[in-house]
XYZ file of C-alpha atoms in Angstrom:
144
model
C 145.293 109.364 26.229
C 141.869 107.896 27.456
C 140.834 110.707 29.435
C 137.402 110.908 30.350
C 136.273 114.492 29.420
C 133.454 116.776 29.926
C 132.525 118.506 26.659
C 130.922 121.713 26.723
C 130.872 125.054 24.546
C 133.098 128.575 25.930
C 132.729 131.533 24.208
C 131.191 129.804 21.342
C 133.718 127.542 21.008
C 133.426 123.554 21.751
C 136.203 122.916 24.593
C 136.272 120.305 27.463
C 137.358 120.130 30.814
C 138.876 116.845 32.328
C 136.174 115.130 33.781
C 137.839 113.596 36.994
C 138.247 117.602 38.077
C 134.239 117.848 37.812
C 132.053 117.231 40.932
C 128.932 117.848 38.945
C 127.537 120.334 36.651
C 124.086 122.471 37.584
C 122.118 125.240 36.239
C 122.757 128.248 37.986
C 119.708 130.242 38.904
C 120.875 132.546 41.234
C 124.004 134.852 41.205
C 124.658 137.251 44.234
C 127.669 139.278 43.448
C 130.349 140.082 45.325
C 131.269 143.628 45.417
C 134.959 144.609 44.752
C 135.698 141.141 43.022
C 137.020 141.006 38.726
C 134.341 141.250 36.286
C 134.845 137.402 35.684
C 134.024 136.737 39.233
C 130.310 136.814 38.773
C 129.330 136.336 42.739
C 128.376 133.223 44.567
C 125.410 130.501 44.424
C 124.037 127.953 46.519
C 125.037 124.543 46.083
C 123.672 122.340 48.955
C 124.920 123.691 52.524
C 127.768 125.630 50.709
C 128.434 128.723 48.630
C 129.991 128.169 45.380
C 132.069 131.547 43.604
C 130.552 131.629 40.349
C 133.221 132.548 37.573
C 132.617 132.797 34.333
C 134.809 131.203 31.355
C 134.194 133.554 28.328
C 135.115 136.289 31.258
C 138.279 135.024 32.502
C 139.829 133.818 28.691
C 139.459 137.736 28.312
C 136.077 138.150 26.028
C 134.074 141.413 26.652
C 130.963 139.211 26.430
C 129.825 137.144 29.297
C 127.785 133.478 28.928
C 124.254 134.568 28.761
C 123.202 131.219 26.435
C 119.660 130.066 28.043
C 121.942 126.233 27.602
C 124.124 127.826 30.111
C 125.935 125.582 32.628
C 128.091 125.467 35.435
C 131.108 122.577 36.226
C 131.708 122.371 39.707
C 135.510 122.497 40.634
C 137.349 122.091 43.547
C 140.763 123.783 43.831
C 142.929 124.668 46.627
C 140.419 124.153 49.295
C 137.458 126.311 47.833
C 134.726 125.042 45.261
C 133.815 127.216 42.065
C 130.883 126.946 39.713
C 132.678 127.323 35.989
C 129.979 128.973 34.086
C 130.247 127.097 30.163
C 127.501 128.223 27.390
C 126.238 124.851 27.018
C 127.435 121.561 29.264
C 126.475 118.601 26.718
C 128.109 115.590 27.364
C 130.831 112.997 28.295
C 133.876 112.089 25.843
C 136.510 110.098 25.776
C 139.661 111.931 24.085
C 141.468 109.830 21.969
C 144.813 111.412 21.528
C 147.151 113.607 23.364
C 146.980 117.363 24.050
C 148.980 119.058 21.085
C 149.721 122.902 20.490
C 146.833 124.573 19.373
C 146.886 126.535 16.224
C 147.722 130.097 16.853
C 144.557 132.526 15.923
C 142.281 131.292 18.446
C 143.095 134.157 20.683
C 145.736 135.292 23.548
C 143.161 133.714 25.916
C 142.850 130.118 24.594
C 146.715 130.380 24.387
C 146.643 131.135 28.389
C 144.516 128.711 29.593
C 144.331 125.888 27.095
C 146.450 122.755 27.980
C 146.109 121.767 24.280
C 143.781 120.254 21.766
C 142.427 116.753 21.631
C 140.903 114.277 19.313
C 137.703 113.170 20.492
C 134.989 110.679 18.685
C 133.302 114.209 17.539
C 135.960 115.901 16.646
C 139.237 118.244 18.339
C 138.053 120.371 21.040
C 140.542 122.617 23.359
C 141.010 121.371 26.811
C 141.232 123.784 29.399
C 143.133 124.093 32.778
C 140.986 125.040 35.320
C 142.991 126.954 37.443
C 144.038 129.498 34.379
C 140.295 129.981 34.211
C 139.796 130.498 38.322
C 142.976 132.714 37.718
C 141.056 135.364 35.492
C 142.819 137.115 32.765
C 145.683 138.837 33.828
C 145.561 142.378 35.097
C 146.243 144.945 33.044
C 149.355 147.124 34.228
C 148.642 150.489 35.378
């Protein structure tokens, strides 16, 4: 695997999101929030001449704390039609992974297991690779 990827840091751990599925990644001033919406679902922000939803990462894998790092970044992701801002604690840089996604170790969580396609080697080390759209999808709901 040569997969271009963009490495940044979720709930204090170092993870990466392919890199083709990023438009660009900001700093995110301003939040407005969205009544009625999942915690994770933080509001919407500006981007240009269009709203972005704002989610957050640490949120949606199911942690109780949300990214507040002052190194706090957002990926911008299209999916389905509709653009998101990915909220990451820190965005730092581009990789190149150099092997395939394998099963990640159990222990890292019920969330990681969700929403991680699997861990890659990179230059600097393994890093989980996430799939976006089990992060836009937000943890699942709890049953009544």
């Amino acid at each position: 695997m040569n997969e271009l990827l963009l490495m940044c840091t979720i709930a204090g751990r170092r993870a990466a999101i392919p890199a083709l599925r990023v438009q660009s990644v900001l700093e995110v001033d301003t939040i407005t929030p969205i009544p009625g919406t999942p915690a994770y679902v933080c509001g919407i922000t500006p981007l240009r001449s269009q709203a972005l939803t704002v989610i957050d990462c640490s949120l949606a894998l199911g942690f109780d704390q949300p990214s507040n790092s002052p190194e706090r970044r957002a990926a911008v992701i299209e999916y389905d039609g509709h653009t998101y801002a990915l909220l990451v604690d820190a965005a730092e840089d581009v990789a190149q992974a150099t092997s395939d996604p394998v099963a990640i170790p159990g222990g890292l969580g019920e969330g990681w297991q969700r929403a991680a396609i699997g861990m890659v080697e990179t230059e600097s080390g393994p890093v989980v690779l996430v799939d976006v759209e089990t992060i836009i999808a937000g943890p699942p709901a709890l049953a009544a």
